[in-house]
Tab-separated table of C-alpha atoms and ligand atoms in Angstrom:
chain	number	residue	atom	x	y	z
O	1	UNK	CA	0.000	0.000	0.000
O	2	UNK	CA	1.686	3.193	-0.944
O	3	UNK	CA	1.230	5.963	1.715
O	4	UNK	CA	-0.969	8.566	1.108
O	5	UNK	CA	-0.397	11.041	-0.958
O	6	UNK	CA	1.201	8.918	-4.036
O	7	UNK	CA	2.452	11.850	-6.045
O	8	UNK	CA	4.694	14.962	-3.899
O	9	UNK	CA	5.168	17.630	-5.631
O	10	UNK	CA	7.535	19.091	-2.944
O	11	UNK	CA	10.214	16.089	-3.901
O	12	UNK	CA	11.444	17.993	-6.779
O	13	UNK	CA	11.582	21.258	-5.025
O	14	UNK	CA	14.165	19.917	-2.563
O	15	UNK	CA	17.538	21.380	-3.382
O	16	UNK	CA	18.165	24.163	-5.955
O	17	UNK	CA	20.073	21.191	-8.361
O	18	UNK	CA	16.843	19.617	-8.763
O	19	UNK	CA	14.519	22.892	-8.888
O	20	UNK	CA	16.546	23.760	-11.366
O	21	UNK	CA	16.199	20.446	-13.419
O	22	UNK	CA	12.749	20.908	-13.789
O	23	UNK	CA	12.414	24.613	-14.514
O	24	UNK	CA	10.414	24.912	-17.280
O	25	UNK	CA	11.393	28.776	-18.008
O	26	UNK	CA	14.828	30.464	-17.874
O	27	UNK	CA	15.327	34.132	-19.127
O	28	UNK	CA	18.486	34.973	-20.704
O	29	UNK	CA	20.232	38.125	-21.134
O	30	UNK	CA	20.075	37.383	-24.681
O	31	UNK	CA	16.435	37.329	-24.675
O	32	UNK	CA	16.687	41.119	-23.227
O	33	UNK	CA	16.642	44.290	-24.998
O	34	UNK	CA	18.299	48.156	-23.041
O	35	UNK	CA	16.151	50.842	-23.903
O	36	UNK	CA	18.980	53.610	-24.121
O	37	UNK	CA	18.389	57.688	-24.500
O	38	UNK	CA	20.554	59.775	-26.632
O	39	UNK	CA	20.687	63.551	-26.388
O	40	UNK	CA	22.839	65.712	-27.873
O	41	UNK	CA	26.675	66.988	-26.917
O	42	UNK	CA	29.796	65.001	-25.185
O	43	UNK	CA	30.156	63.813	-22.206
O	44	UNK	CA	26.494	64.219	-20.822
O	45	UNK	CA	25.217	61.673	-18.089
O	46	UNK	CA	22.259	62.716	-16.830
O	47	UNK	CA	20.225	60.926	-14.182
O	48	UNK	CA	16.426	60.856	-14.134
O	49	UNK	CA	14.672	60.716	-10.672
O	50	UNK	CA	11.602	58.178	-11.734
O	51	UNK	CA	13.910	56.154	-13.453
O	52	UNK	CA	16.694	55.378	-10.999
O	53	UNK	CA	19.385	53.630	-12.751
O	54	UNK	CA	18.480	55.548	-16.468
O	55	UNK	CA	20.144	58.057	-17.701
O	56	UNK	CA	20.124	60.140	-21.047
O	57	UNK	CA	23.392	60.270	-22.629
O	58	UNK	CA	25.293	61.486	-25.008
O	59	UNK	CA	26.876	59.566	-27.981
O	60	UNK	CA	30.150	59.031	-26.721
O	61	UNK	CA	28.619	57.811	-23.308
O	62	UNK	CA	25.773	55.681	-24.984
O	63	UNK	CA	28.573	53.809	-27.204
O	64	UNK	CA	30.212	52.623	-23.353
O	65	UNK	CA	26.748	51.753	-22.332
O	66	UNK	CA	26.125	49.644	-25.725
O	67	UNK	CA	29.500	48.373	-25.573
O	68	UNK	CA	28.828	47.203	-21.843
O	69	UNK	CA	25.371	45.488	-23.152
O	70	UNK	CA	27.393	43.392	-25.724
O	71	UNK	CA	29.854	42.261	-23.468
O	72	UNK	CA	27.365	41.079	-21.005
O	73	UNK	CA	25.155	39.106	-24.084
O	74	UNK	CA	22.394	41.188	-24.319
O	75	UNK	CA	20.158	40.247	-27.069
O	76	UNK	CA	20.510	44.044	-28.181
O	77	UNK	CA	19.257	47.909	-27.293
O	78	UNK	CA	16.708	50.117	-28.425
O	79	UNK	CA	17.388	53.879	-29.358
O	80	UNK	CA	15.583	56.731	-28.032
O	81	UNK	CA	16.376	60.723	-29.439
O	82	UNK	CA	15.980	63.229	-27.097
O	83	UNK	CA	16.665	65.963	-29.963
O	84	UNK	CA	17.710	69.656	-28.820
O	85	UNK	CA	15.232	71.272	-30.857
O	86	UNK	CA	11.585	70.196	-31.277
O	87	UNK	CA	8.794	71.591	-33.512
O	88	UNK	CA	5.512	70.960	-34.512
O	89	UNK	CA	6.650	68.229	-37.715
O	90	UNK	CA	8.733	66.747	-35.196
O	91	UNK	CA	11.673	67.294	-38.212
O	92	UNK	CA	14.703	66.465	-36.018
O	93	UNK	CA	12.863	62.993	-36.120
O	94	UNK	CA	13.199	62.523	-39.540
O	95	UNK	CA	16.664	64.473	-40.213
O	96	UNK	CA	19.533	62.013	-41.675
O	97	UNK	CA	22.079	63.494	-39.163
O	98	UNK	CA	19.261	63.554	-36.123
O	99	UNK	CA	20.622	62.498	-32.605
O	100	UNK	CA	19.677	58.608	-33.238
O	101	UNK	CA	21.069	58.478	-36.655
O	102	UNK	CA	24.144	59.502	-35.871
O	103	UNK	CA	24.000	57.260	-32.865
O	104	UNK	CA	23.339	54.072	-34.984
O	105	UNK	CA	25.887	54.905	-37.228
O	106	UNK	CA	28.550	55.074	-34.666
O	107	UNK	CA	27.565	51.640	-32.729
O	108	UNK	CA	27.022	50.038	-36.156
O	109	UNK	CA	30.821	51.199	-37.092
O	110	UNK	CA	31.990	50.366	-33.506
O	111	UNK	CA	29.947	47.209	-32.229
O	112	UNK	CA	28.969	45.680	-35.361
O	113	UNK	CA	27.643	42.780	-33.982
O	114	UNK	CA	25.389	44.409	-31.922
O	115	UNK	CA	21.828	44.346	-32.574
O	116	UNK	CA	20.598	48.015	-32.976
O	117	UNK	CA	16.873	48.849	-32.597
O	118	UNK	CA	15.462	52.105	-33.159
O	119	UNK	CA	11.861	53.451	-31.605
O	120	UNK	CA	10.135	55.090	-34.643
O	121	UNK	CA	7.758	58.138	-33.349
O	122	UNK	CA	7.135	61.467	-33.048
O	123	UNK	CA	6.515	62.355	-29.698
O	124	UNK	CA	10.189	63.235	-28.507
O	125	UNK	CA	10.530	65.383	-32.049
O	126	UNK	CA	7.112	67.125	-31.764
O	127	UNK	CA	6.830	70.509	-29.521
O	128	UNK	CA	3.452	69.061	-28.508
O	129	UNK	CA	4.633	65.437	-27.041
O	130	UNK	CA	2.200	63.604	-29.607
O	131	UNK	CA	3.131	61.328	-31.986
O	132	UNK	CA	2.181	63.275	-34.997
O	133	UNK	CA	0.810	65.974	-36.877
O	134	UNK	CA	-1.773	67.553	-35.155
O	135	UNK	CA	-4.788	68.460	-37.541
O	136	UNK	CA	-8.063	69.441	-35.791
O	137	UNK	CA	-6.414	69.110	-31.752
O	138	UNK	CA	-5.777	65.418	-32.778
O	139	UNK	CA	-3.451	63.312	-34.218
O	140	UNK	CA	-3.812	63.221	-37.942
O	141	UNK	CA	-3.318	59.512	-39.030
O	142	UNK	CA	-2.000	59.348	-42.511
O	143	UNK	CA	-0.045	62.608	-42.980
O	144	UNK	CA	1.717	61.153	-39.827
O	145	UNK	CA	2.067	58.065	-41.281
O	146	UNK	CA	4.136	59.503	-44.671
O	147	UNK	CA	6.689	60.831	-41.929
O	148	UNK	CA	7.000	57.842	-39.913
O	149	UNK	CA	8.477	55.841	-42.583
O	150	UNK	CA	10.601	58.684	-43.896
O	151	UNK	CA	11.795	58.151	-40.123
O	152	UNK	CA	12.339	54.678	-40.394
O	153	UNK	CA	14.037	54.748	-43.531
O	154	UNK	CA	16.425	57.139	-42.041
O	155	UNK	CA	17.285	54.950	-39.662
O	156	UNK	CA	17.617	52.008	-41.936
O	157	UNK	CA	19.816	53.855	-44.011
O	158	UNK	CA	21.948	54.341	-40.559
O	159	UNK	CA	22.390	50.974	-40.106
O	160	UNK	CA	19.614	49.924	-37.900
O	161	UNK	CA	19.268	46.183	-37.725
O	162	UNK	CA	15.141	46.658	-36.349
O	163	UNK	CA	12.978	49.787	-36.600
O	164	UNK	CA	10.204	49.454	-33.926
O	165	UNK	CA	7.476	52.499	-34.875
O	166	UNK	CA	5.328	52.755	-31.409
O	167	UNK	CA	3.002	55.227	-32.717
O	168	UNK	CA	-0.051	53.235	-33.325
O	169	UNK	CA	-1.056	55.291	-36.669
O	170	UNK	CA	-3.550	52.739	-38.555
O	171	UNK	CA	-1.745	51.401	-41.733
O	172	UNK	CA	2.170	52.354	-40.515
O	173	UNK	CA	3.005	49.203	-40.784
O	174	UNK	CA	2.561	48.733	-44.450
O	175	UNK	CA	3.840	52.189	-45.263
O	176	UNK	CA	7.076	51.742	-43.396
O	177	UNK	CA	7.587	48.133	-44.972
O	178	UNK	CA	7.005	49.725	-48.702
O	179	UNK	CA	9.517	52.563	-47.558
O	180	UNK	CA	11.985	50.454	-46.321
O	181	UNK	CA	11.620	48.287	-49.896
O	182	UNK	CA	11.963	50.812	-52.078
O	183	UNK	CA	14.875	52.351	-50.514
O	184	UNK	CA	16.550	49.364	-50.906
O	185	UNK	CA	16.154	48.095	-47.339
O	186	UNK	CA	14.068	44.665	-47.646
O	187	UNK	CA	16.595	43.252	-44.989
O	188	UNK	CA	15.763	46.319	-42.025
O	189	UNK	CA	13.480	44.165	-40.026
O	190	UNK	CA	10.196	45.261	-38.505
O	191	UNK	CA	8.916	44.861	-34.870
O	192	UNK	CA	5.814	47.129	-35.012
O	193	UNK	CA	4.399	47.395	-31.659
O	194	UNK	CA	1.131	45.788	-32.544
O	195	UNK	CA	-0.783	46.069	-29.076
O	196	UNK	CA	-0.440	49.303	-26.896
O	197	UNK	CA	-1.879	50.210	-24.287
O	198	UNK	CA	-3.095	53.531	-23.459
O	199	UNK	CA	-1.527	53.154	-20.073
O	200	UNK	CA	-0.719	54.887	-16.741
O	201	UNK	CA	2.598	53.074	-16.679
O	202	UNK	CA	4.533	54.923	-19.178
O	203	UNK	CA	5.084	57.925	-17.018
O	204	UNK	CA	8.491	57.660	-16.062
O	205	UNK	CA	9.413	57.143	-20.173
O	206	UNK	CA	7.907	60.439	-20.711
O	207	UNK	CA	10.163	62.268	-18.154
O	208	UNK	CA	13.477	60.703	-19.694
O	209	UNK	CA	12.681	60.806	-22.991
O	210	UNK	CA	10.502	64.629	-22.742
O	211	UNK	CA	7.884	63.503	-24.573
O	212	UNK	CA	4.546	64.554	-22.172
O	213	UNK	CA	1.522	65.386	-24.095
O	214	UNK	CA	1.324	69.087	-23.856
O	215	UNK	CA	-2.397	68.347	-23.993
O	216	UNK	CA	-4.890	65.619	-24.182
O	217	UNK	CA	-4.071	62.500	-23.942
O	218	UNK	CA	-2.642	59.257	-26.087
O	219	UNK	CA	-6.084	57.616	-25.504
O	220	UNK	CA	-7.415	58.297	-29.579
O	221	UNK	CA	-4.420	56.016	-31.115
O	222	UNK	CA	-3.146	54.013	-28.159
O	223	UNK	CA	-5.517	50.706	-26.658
O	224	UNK	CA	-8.265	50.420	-24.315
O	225	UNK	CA	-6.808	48.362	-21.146
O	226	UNK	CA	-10.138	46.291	-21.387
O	227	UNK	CA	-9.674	45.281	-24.819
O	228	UNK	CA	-8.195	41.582	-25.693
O	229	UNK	CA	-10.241	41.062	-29.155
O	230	UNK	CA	-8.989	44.106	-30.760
O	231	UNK	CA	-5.446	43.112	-29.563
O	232	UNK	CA	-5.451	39.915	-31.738
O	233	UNK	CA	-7.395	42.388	-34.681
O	234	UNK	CA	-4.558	44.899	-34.343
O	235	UNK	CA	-1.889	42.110	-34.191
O	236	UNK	CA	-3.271	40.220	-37.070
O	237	UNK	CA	-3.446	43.451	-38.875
O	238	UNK	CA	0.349	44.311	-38.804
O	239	UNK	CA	1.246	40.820	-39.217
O	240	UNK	CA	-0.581	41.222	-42.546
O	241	UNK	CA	1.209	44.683	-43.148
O	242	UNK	CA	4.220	43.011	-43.167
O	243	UNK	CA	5.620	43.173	-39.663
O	244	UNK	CA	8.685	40.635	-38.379
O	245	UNK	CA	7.511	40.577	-34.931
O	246	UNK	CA	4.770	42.129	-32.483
O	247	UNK	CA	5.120	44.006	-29.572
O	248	UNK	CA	2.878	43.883	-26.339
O	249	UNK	CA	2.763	47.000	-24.069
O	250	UNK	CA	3.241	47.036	-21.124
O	251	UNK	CA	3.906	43.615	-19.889
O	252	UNK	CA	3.168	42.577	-16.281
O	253	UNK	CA	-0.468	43.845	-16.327
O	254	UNK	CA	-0.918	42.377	-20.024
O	255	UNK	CA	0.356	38.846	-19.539
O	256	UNK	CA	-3.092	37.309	-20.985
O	257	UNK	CA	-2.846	40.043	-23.806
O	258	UNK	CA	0.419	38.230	-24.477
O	259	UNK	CA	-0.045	34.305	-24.780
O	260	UNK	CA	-3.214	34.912	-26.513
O	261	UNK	CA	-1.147	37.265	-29.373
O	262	UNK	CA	1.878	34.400	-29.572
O	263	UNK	CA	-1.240	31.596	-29.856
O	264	UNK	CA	-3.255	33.779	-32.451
O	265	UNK	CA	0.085	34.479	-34.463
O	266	UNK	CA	2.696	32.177	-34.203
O	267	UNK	CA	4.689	35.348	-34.432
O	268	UNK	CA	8.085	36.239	-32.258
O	269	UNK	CA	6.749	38.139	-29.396
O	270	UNK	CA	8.062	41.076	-27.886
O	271	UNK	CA	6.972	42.349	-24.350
O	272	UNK	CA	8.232	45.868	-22.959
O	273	UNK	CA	8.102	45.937	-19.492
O	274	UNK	CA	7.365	49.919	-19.278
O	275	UNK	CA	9.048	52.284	-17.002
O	276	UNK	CA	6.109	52.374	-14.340
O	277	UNK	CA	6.722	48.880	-14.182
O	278	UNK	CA	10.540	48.956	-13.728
O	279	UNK	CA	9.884	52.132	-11.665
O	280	UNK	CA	7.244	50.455	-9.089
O	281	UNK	CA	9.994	47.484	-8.765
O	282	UNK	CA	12.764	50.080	-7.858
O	283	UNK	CA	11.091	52.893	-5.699
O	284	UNK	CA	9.636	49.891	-3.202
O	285	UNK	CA	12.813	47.968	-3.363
O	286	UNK	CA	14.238	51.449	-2.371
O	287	UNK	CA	11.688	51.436	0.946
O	288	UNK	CA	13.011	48.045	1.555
O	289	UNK	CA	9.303	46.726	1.046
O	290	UNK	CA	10.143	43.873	-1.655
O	291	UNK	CA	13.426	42.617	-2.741
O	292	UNK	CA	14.380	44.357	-5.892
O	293	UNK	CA	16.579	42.449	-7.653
O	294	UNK	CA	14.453	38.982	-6.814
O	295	UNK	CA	11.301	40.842	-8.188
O	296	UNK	CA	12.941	41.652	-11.512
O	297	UNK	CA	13.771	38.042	-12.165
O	298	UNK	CA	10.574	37.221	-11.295
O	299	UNK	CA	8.436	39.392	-13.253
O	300	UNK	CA	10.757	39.047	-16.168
O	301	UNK	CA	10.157	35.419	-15.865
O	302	UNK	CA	6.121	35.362	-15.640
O	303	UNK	CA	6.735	37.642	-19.260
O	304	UNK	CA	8.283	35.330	-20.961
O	305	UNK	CA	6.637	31.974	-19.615
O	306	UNK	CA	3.769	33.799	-20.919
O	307	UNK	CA	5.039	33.381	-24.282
O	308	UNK	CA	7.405	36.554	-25.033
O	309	UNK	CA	10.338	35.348	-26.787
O	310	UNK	CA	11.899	38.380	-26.325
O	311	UNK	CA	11.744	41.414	-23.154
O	312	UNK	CA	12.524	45.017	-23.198
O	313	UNK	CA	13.625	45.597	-20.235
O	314	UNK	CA	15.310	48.511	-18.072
O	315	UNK	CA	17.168	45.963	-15.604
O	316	UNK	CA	18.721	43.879	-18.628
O	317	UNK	CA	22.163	45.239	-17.469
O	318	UNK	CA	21.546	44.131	-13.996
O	319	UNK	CA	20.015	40.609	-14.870
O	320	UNK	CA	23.193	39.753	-17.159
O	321	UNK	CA	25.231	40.964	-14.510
O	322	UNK	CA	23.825	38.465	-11.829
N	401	PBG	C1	6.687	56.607	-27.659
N	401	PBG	C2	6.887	55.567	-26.634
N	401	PBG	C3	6.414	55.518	-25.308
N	401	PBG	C4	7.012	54.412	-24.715
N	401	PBG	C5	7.798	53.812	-25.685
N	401	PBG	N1	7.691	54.515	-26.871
N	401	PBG	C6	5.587	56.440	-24.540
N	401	PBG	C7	4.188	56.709	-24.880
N	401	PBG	O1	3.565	56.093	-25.723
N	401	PBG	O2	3.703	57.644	-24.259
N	401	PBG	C8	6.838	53.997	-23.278
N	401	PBG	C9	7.927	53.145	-22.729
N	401	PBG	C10	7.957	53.018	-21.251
N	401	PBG	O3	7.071	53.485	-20.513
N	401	PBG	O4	8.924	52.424	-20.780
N	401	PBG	N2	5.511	56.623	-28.333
């Protein structure tokens, strides 16, 4: 007679050898991606106080912090412009020597083997903070849409290995691929980020990269929180458009939004874990409420057993370093 109860699941959580035998998900740095901020000048470090451990930097001082993210493995970083001058046609945005051209075309020259990724949107080029032309007091969709892939093709012709437009213009996706085509680009992948939120977590982003909406609100392009449905519409959509990958944003409160878009597409998935997110994580580590560093690994974990295959993540320096 076998005691009572047959099966024990705590026999395989004895010692950390055997927990780790049966571990169904690991996250590597590789699977990571740095959101990095350039501004303009030499030499500038500057700190941002909701985003401790971010900084905006200048070239010479993002090409150490890229350099630092290859050596430790990371799967690659994400470029951010933080231009000096900003207008209403966000032109910096789309200017061949803008901040994040000449970024990518000095990591491309000096870390070649480094995957660069570049965020394609207006709202750190427009005086406003939206992500477009404003026609009407809203953002005018296809007008916008023309300048996004000038954008991207700017930063395809920089060197970027991924252009990422996080706009959520209707059609961008398609007009950015065509772009990228006929400018002799077919190879510039796209990770369009499909599903996004209209969300209280990006705060923190829009203090490092300057990009608060000097009115209104993202709420007439960006998603309803409530909505699942239209996040498989919008990711079948760009998947049709022509996009490599999709993006889901954020990531901790969206982990549904997430395995259902990997089922429904069979597509790489790419979660950002937003700055509120990171931020939350950091301030109550800082209050010595949680344990900071074990609740990054977890909540990086729960993203990607939830099907991301790959994480944008503010702590991916820290995780490879562990
Ligand atoms: C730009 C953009 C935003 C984020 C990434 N790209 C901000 C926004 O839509 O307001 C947010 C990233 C984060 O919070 O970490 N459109």
């Amino acid at each position: 007679m076998p005691t009572f109860p047959a099966y024990r699941p705590r026999r395989l959580r004895r010692t950390e050898p055997i927990r780790s035998l049966v571990r169904e998900t690991v996250v590597h740095p590789s699977d990571l991606i740095l959101p990095l901020f350039v501004v303009e000048g030499t030499g500038v470090r500057r700190a941002i106080g909701s985003m401790p451990g971010v900084e905006q930097t200048s070239e010479d001082e993002l090409l150490r912090d890229a350099r630092e993210a290859a050596e430790l493995g990371i799967g690659g970083v994400l470029l951010f412009g933080i231009p000096a001058h900003k207008d209403e046609e966000g032109t910096s945005g789309y200017d061949e020597d803008g901040v994040v051209q000449r970024a990518v075309r000095r990591l491309k020259a000096e870390l070649p083997g480094l995957v660069v990724m570049t965020d394609v949107c207006l709202c750190e080029y427009t005086s406003h903070g939206h992500c477009g032309l404003i026609r009407g007091g809203d953002v005018d969709n296809d007008s916008t849409v023309e300048l996004l892939a000038r954008m991207a093709v700017t930063h395809a012709a920089a060197g970027a290995d991924v252009v990422a437009p996080s706009d959520m213009m209707d059609g961008r996706v398609g007009a950015i691929r065509a772009a990228l085509d006929g400018a002799g680009f077919s190879h510039t992948a796209l990770l369009s980020y499909a599903v996004k939120y209209a969300s209280a977590f990006y705060g923190p982003f829009r203090d490092v990269a300057e990009s608060v909406p000097q009115f209104g609100d993202r709420r007439t392009a960006q998603m309803d929180p409530a909505n699942v449905r239209e996040a498989l519409r919008e990711a079948a959509l760009d998947v049709d458009e022509g996009a490599d990958a999709v993006m889901v944003k954020p990531a901790m409160a969206y982990l549904d939004v997430i395995h259902r878009v990997k089922e429904a597409t069979g597509y790489p998935v790419c979660a950002y874990h937003v700055s509120g997110e990171y931020a939350m994580i950091e301030a109550a580590a800082a209050n010595g409420w949680i344990d900071g560093p074990r609740a990054h690994v977890e909540a990086l974990t729960a993203i990607k057993r939830a099907g991301a295959d790959m994480i944008i993540s503010y702590w991916a320096r820290q995780f490879a370093r562990l």
